[in-house]
XYZ file of C-alpha atoms in Angstrom:
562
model
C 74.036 -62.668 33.594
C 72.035 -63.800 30.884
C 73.061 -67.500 29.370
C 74.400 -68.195 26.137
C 74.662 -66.093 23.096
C 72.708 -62.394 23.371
C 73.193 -60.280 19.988
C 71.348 -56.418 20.109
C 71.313 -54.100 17.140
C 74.559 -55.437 15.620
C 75.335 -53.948 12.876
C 78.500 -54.314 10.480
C 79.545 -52.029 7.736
C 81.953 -50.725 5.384
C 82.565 -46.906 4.562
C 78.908 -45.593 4.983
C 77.157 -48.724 4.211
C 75.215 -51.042 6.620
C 76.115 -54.423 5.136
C 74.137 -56.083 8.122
C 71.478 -53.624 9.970
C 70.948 -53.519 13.661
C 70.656 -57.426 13.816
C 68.966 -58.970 16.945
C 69.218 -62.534 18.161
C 69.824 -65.224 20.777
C 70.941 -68.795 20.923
C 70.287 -70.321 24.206
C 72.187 -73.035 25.657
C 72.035 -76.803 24.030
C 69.979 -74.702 21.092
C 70.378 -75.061 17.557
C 69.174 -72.126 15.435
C 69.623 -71.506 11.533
C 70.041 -68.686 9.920
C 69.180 -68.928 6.709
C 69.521 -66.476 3.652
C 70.902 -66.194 -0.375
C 74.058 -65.679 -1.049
C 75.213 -61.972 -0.406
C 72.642 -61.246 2.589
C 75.278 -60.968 5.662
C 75.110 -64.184 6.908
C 79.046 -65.229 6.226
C 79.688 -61.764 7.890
C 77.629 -61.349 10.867
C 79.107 -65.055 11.987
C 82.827 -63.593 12.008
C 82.033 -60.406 13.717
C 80.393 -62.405 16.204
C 83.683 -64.204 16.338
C 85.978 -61.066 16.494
C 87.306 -61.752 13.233
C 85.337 -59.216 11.218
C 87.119 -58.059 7.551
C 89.845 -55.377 8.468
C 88.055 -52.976 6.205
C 84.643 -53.119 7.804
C 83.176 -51.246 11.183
C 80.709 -53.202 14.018
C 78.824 -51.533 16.169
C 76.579 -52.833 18.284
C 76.256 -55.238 21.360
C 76.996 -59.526 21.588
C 78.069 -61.976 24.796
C 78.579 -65.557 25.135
C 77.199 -66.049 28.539
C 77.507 -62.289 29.976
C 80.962 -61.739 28.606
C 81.217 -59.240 25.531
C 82.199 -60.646 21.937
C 82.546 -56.905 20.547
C 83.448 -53.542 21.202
C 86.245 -52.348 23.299
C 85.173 -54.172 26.289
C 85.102 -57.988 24.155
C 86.894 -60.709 26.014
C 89.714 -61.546 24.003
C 90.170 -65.193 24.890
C 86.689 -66.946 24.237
C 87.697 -67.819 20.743
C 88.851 -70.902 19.935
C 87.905 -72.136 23.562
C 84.826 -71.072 24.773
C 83.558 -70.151 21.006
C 84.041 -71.813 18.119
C 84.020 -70.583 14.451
C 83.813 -73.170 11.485
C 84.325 -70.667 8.369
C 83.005 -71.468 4.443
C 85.010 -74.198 2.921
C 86.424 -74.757 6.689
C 87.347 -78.402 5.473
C 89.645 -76.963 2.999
C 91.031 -74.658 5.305
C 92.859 -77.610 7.034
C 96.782 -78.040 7.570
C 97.563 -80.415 4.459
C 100.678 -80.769 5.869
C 100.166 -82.150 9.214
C 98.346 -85.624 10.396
C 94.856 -85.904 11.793
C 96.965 -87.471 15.173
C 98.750 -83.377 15.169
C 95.599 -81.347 14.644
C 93.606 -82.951 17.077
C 96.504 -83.099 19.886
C 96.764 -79.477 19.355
C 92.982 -78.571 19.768
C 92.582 -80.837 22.944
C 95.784 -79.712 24.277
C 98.063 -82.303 23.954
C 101.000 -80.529 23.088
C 102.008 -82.277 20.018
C 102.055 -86.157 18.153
C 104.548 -88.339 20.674
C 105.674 -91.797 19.854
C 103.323 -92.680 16.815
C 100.211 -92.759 18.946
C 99.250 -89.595 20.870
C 98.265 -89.875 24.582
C 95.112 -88.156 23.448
C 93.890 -90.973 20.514
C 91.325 -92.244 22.760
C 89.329 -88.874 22.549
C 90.407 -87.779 19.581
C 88.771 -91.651 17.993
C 85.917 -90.595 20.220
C 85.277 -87.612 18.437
C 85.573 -88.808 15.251
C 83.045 -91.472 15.620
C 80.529 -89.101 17.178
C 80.679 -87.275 13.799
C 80.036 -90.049 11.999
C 83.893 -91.242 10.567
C 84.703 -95.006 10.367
C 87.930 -96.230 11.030
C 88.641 -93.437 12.753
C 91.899 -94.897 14.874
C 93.725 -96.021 11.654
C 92.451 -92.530 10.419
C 95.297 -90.575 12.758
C 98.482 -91.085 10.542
C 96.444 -89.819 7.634
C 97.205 -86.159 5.938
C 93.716 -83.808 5.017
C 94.691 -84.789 1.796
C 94.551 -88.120 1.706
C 90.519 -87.666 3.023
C 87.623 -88.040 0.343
C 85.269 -84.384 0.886
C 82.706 -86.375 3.676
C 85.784 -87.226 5.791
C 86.982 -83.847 5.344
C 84.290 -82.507 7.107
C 84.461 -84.956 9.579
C 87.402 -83.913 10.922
C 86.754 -80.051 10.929
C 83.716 -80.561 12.530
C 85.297 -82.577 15.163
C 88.145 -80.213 15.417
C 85.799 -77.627 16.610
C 83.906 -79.581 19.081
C 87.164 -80.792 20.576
C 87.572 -77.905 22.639
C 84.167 -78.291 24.273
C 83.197 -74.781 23.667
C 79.660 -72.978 24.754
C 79.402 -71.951 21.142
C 79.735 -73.237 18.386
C 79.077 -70.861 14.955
C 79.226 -72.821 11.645
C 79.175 -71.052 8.528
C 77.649 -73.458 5.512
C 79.115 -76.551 7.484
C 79.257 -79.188 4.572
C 77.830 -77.106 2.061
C 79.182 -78.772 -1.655
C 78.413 -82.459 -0.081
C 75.534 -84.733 -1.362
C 72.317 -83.286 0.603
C 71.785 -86.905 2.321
C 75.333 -86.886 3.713
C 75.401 -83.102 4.786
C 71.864 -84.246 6.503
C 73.507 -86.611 8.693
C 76.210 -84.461 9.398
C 73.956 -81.859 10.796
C 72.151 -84.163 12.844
C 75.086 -85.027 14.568
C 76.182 -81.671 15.259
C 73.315 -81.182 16.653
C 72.456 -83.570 18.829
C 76.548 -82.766 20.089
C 75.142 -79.030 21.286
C 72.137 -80.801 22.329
C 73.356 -83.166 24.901
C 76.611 -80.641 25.688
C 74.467 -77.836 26.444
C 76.357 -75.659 23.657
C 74.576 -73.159 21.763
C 74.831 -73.743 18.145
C 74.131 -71.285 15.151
C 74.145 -72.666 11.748
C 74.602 -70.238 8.433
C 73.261 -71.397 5.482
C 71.070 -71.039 2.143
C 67.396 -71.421 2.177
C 68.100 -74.546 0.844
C 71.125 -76.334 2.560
C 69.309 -78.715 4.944
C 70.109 -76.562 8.416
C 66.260 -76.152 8.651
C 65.751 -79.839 9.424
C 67.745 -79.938 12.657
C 67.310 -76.456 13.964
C 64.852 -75.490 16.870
C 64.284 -72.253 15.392
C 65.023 -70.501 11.866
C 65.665 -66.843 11.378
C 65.702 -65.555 8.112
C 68.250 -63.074 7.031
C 67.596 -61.165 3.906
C 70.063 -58.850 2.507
C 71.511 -57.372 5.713
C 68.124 -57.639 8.106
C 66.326 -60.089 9.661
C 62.778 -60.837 8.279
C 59.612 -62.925 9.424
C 60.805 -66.503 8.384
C 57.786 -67.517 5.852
C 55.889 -70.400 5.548
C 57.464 -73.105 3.802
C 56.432 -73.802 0.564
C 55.551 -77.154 -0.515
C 57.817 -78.461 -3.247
C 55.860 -78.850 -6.336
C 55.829 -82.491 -7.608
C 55.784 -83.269 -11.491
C 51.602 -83.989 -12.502
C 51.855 -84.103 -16.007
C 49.999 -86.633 -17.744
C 52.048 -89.825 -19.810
C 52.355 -87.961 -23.548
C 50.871 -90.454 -25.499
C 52.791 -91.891 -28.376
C 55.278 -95.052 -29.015
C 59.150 -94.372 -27.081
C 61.346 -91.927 -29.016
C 64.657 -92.550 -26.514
C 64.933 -96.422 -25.596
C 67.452 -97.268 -23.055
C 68.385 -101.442 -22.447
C 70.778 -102.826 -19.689
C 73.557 -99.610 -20.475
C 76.989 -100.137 -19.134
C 79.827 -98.501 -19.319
C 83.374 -99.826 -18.126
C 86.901 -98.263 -17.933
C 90.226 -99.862 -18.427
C 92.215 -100.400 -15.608
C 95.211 -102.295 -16.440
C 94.982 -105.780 -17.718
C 90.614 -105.352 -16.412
C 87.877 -103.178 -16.586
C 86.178 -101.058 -13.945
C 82.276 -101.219 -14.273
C 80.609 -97.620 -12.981
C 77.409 -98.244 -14.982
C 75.684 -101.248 -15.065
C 71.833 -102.384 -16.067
C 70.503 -99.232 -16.482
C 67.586 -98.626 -18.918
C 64.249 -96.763 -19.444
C 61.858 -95.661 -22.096
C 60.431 -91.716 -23.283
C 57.770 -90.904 -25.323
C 58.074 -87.813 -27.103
C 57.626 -84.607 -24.283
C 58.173 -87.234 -21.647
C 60.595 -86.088 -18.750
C 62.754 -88.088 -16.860
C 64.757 -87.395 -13.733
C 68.096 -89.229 -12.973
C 68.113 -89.083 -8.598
C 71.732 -89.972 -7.316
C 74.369 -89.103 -5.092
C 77.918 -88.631 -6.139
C 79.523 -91.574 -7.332
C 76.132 -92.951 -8.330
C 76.676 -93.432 -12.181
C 73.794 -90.425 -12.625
C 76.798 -88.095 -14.998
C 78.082 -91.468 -16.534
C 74.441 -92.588 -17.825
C 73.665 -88.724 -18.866
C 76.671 -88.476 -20.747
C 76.549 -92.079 -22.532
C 72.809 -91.516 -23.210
C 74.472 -89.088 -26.039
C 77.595 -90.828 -26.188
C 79.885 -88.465 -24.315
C 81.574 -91.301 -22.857
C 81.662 -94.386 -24.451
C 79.344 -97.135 -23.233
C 80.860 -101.067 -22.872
C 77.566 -102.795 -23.737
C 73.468 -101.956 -24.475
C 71.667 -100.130 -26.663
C 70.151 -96.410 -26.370
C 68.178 -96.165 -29.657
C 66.722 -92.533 -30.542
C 63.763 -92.148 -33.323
C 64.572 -96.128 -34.409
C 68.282 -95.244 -34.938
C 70.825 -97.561 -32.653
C 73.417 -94.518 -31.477
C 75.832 -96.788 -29.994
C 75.942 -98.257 -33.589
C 76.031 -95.426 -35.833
C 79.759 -93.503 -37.278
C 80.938 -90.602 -36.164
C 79.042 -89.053 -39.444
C 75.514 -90.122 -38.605
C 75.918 -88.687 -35.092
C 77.375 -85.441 -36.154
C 73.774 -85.476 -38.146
C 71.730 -86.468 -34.635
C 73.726 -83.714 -32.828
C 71.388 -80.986 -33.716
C 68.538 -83.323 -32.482
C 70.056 -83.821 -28.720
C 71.621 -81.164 -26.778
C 73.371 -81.356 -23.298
C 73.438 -79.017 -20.086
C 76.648 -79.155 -18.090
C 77.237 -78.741 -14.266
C 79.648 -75.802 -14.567
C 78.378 -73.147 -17.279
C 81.437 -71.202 -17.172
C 83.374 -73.985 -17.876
C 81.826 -74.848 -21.158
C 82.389 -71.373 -22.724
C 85.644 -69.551 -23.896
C 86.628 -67.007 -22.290
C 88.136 -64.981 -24.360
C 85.354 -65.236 -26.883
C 81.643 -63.521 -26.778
C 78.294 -65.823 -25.711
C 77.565 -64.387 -29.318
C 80.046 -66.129 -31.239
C 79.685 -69.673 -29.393
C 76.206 -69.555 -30.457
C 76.602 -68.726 -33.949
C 79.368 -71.147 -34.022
C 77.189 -73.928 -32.512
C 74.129 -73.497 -35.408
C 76.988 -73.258 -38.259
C 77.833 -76.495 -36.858
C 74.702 -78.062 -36.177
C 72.198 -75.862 -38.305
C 73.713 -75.612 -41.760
C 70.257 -74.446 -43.198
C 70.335 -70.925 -41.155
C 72.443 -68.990 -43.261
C 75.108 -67.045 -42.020
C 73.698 -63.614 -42.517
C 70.728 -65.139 -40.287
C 72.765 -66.538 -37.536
C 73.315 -63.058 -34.717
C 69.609 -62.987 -35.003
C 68.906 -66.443 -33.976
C 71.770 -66.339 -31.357
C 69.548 -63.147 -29.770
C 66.435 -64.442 -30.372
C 67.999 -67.571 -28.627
C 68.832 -65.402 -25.715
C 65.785 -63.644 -25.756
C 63.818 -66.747 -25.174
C 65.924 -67.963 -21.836
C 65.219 -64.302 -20.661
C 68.751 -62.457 -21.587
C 68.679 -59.185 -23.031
C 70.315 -59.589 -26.630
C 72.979 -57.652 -25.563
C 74.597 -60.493 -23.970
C 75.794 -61.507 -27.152
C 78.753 -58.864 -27.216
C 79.863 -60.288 -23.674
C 82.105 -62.682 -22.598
C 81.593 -65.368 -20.264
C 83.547 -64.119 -17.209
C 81.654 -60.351 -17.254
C 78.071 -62.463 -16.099
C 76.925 -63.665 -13.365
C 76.387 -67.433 -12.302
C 72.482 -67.082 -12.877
C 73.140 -65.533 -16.121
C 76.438 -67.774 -17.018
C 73.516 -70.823 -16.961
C 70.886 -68.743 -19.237
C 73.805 -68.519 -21.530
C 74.417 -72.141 -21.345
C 70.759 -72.964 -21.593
C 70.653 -70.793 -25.004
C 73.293 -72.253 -26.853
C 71.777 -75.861 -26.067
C 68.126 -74.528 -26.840
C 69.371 -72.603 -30.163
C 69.580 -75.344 -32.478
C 66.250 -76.732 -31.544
C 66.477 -80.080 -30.568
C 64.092 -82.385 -29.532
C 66.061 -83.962 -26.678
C 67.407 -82.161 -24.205
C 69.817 -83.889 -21.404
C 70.943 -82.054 -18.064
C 73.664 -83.067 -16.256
C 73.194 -81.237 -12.194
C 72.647 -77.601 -14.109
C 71.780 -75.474 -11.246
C 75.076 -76.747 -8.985
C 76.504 -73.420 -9.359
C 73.559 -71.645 -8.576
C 71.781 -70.176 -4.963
C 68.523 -71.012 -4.055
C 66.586 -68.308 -5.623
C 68.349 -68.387 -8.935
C 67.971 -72.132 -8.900
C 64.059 -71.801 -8.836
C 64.061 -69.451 -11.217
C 66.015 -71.065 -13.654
C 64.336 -74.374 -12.836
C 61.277 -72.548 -14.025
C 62.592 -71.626 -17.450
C 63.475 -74.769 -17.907
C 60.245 -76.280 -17.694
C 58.431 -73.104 -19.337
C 60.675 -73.826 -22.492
C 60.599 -77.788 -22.226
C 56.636 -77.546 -22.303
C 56.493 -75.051 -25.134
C 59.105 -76.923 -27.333
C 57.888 -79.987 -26.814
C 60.887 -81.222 -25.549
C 61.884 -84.255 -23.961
C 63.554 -84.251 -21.365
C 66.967 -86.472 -19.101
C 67.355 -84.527 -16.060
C 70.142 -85.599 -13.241
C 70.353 -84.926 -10.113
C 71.604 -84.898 -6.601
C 68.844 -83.077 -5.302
C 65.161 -85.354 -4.672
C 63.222 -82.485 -4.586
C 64.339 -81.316 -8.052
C 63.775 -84.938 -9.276
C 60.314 -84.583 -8.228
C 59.683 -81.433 -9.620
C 60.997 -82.038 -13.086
C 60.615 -85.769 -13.686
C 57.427 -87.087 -14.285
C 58.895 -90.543 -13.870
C 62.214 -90.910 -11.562
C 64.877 -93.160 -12.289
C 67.113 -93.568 -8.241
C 70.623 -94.478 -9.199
C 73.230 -95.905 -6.464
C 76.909 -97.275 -7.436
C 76.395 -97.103 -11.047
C 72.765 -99.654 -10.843
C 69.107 -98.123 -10.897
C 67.455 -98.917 -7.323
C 64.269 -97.559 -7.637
C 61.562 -96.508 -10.725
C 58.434 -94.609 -10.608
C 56.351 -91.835 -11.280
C 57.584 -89.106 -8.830
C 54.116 -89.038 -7.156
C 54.447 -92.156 -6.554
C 57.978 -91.505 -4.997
C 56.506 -88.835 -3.472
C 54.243 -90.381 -1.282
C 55.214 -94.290 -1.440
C 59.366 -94.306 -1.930
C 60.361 -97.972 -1.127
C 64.185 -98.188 -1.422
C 65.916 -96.876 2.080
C 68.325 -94.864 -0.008
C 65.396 -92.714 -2.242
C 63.795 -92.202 0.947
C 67.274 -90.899 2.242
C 67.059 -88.436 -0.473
C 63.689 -87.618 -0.037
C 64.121 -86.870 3.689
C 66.741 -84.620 3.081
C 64.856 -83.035 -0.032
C 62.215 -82.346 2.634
C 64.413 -81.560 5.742
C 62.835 -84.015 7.606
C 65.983 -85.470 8.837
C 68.113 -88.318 7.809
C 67.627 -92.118 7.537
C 71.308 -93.332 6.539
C 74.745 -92.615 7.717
C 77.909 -92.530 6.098
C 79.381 -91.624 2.953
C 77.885 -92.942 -0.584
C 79.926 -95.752 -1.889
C 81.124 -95.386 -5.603
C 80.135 -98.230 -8.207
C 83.979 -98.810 -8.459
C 84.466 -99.780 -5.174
C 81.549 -102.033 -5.155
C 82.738 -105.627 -4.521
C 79.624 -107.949 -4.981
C 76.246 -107.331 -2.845
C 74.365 -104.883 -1.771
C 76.091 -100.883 -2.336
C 74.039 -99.730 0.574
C 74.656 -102.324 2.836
C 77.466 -100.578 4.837
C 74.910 -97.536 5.466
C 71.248 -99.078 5.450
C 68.933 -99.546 8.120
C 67.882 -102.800 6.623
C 70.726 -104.816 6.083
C 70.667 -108.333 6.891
C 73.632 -110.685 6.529
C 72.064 -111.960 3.007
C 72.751 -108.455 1.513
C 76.482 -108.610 1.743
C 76.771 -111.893 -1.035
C 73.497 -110.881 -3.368
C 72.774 -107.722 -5.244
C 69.398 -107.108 -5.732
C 67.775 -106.692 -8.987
C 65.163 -104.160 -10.169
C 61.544 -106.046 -9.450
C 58.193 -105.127 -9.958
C 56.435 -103.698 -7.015
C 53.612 -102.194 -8.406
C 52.134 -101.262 -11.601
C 54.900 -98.739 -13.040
C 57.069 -99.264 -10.025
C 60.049 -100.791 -9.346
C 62.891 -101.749 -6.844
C 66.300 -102.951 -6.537
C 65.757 -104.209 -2.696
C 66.249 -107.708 -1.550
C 64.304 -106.537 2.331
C 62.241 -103.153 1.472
C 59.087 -104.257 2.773
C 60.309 -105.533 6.168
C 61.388 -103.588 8.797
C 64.637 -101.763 10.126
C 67.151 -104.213 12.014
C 69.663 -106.138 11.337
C 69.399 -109.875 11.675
C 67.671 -112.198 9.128
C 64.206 -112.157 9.151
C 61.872 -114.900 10.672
């Protein structure tokens, strides 16, 4: 009997079509391989035949066993899953029972027959479970509903759900895909060093670029139904371009923005400021919740900023009427997260472009307009047809050319992008990414780009700008960053950019719930008792570079320093 999982010319189809072709494979025990691939290339389906929970309109043929017993076919051993084998499906975090209590689910997956007496005979484990995933305060954690759980916890508890079991097996389809990539990175590494010290096999499905890579043994590659050769990795490109030389055209000085919240004000951007020559490019590296949206959207006042100035060409925005700005508009465009959200539905791409340079290009007459709005599409590489379709009839990859178009139409000269490729797989992200830049350099743009992602920072940014709980932590050219990164969270970001595993644990801490101090200090390596009473304040460090750190050039422990 051969250990672990054994898979031989699975294949899984529907009607006459092979969706996944004679697929070969084995995970031995305490191994973690990933199996990467784009969206649409089998991976989501060859994990739930696996599991005997295929589609009920698709065939699999083929053979797979869990430690000599047969997962499908008419001879599969009905009672593995669940026990012995373990499935965590997309969005698996989601999937959870909003209306029962953390205390319930886990009593039912270790057995315990249901929540007794307020505290369950099982707490004990089901605490210790929790914990090894990475959750704090997990025991006053067990009353709680899935819905009272931010997205990190969420995943917490799903992931602990399935290891509760203590099955041979565990399959996990995109576990915490949608999370920031430093969090997901330290989720992974402790699901992995779980199957690693339990002996369970462990196969992770996910895109080229969702961090499984980092904490695998092996990677297989899955490509539209077969396995292929896994290629070399490719080095992510950093930005090289040389400072454009020239006086600042966008000035940025101690920005803040603040909410009401009853009788006080919430801060969630505070001290944040930079300067741009004309062509310059600028990335904006945070996780969620670190004020990287708030300062896009202010820089073009989206969303009202408390205090600062962010001066464009000479001209104070924050000062100007709604009149002037309405003037400036056609000079600074924005790229949203969700493309498809930021078009009408019922209306063609055509008509929100020609609506966009009435608006903002009053010169173009209206007889000219369709024939900007194609050539507009033309240039982002859409055929011109796409201006006689509606939003919902493209795809996501298309849905952001679209977007990109409209913004690119009225040609500005700044050009602000709030996380544009979210919606996007790997591939289409790179080759959108590469538009991008094609069109920044041969407009002349400049450029505000934010992001979650540190590899993207480095790619577009020639300078980065690291923002955590609504303050800047970190500034410097991204080679720089690249090679010398001196905050503990940018290299956080960086190492899970580069899936070379992570440095911090835990879930980012928004600027709102801040309360004096360091915002890392909960989850950094370097925290010292002096970090809980004094925020640090961005320093010099080195010519061009600077840091928001009161210990970054000691050491990792806790303790003051001699």
């Amino acid at each position: 009997m051969t250990a672990g999982l054994t898979v031989a010319g699975l294949t899984v189809g529907r009607g006459t079509r092979a969706l996944v072709d004679r697929v070969g494979l084995e995970v031995a025990p305490g191994e973690v391989v990933a199996l990467v691939g784009p969206a649409g290339s089998g991976k989501s389906l060859l994990l739930r035949a696996l599991a005997g929970l295929p589609p009920p309109d698709v065939w699999v043929e083929g053979a797979a066993a869990l430690d000599g017993r047969a997962l499908v076919g008419a001879d599969a051993t009905a009672d593995l899953l669940g026990s012995q084998l373990v499935l965590i499906p997309q969005h698996g975090a989601a999937a959870l029972a909003s209306h029962r209590s953390l205390a319930d689910l886990f009593a039912e997956a270790l057995g315990g027959g249901g929540h007794r007496a307020g505290i369950i005979p099982a707490s004990e484990q089901t605490v210790s479970l929790l914990e090894r995933v990475g959750m704090t305060g997990a025991l006053r954690r067990l009353p709680l509903h899935p819905s009272d759980l931010s997205d990190g916890a969420l995943w917490r508890t799903a992931l602990a759900l399935a290891i509760a079991p203590g099955p041979r097996l565990v399959l996990a389809d995109a576990p915490a895909d949608g999370l920031d990539p430093s969090v997901r990175a330290a989720l992974l590494d402790r699901l992995a060093r779980w199957a690693r010290e339990t002996g369970a096999g462990l196969l992770i499905a996910g895109r080229p670029d969702g961090g499984a890579d980092a904490v695998a043994d092996r990677v297989l590659r899955l490509g539209y139904g077969r396995l292929d050769p896994e290629p070399a990795p490719r080095p992510r490109p950093v930005a090289a371009d040389a400072a454009p030389a020239g006086p600042p055209v966008l000035s940025v000085r101690d920005l803040a923005v603040s909410f009401p919240v009853g009788r006080a004000r919430m801060t969630v951007l505070d001290g944040a400021g930079f300067e741009l020559a004309e062509g310059d490019t600028l990335a904006l590296l945070g996780e969620s919740g670190s004020g990287k949206s708030i300062f896009a959207r202010a820089l073009l006042r989206l969303v009202p900023a408390s205090a600062g100035q962010v001066t464009w060409r000479g001209r104070d925005l924050l000062s100007c009427d709604d009149a002037a700005m309405r003037g400036l508009r056609r000079e600074m465009q924005m790229l949203f997260p969700d493309a498809r959200g930021a078009f009408d539905p019922l209306r063609t791409i055509g008509d929100h472009i020609t609506e966009t340079l009435a608006s903002l290009r009053p010169d173009i007459s209206k007889a000219e307009r369709s024939d900007s709005a194609m050539n507009a599409l033309r240039k982002v590489g859409l055929p011109s047809s796409t201006a006689d379709r509606r939003i919902g009839a493209l795809t996501a990859a298309e849905a952001a050319l679209a977007g990109l178009a409209r913004a690119l139409a009225p040609e500005p000269r700044l050009l602000v992008c709030d996380e544009p490729l979210s919606r996007l797989d790997g591939d289409e992200r790179a080759a959108f990414l590469d538009r991008l830049l094609e069109l920044r350099r041969d407009g002349h743009l400049t450029l505000v780009y934010a992001t979650q992602d540190a590899g993207q920072a480095l790619h577009v940014g020639r300078r980065v700008l690291v923002m955590m709980a609504g303050r800047p932590v970190e500034l410097a050219p991204a080679a720089t960053l690249a090679r010398d990164a001196h905050h503990p969270y940018t290299r956080a970001m960086l190492a899970a950019a580069h899936a070379s595993g992570p440095v911090l644990d835990g879930d980012p801490v928004p600027a709102m719930l801040v309360r004096g101090g360091c915002g890392l200090r909960t989850r950094c390596p370097k925290a010292r008792p002096f970090c809980t009473a004094n925020a640090p304040v961005l320093e010099p460090v080195a010519p061009g570079h600077r840091v928001s750190c009161h210990y970054w050039d000691l050491p990792d422990g806790h303790g003051d320093p001699d």
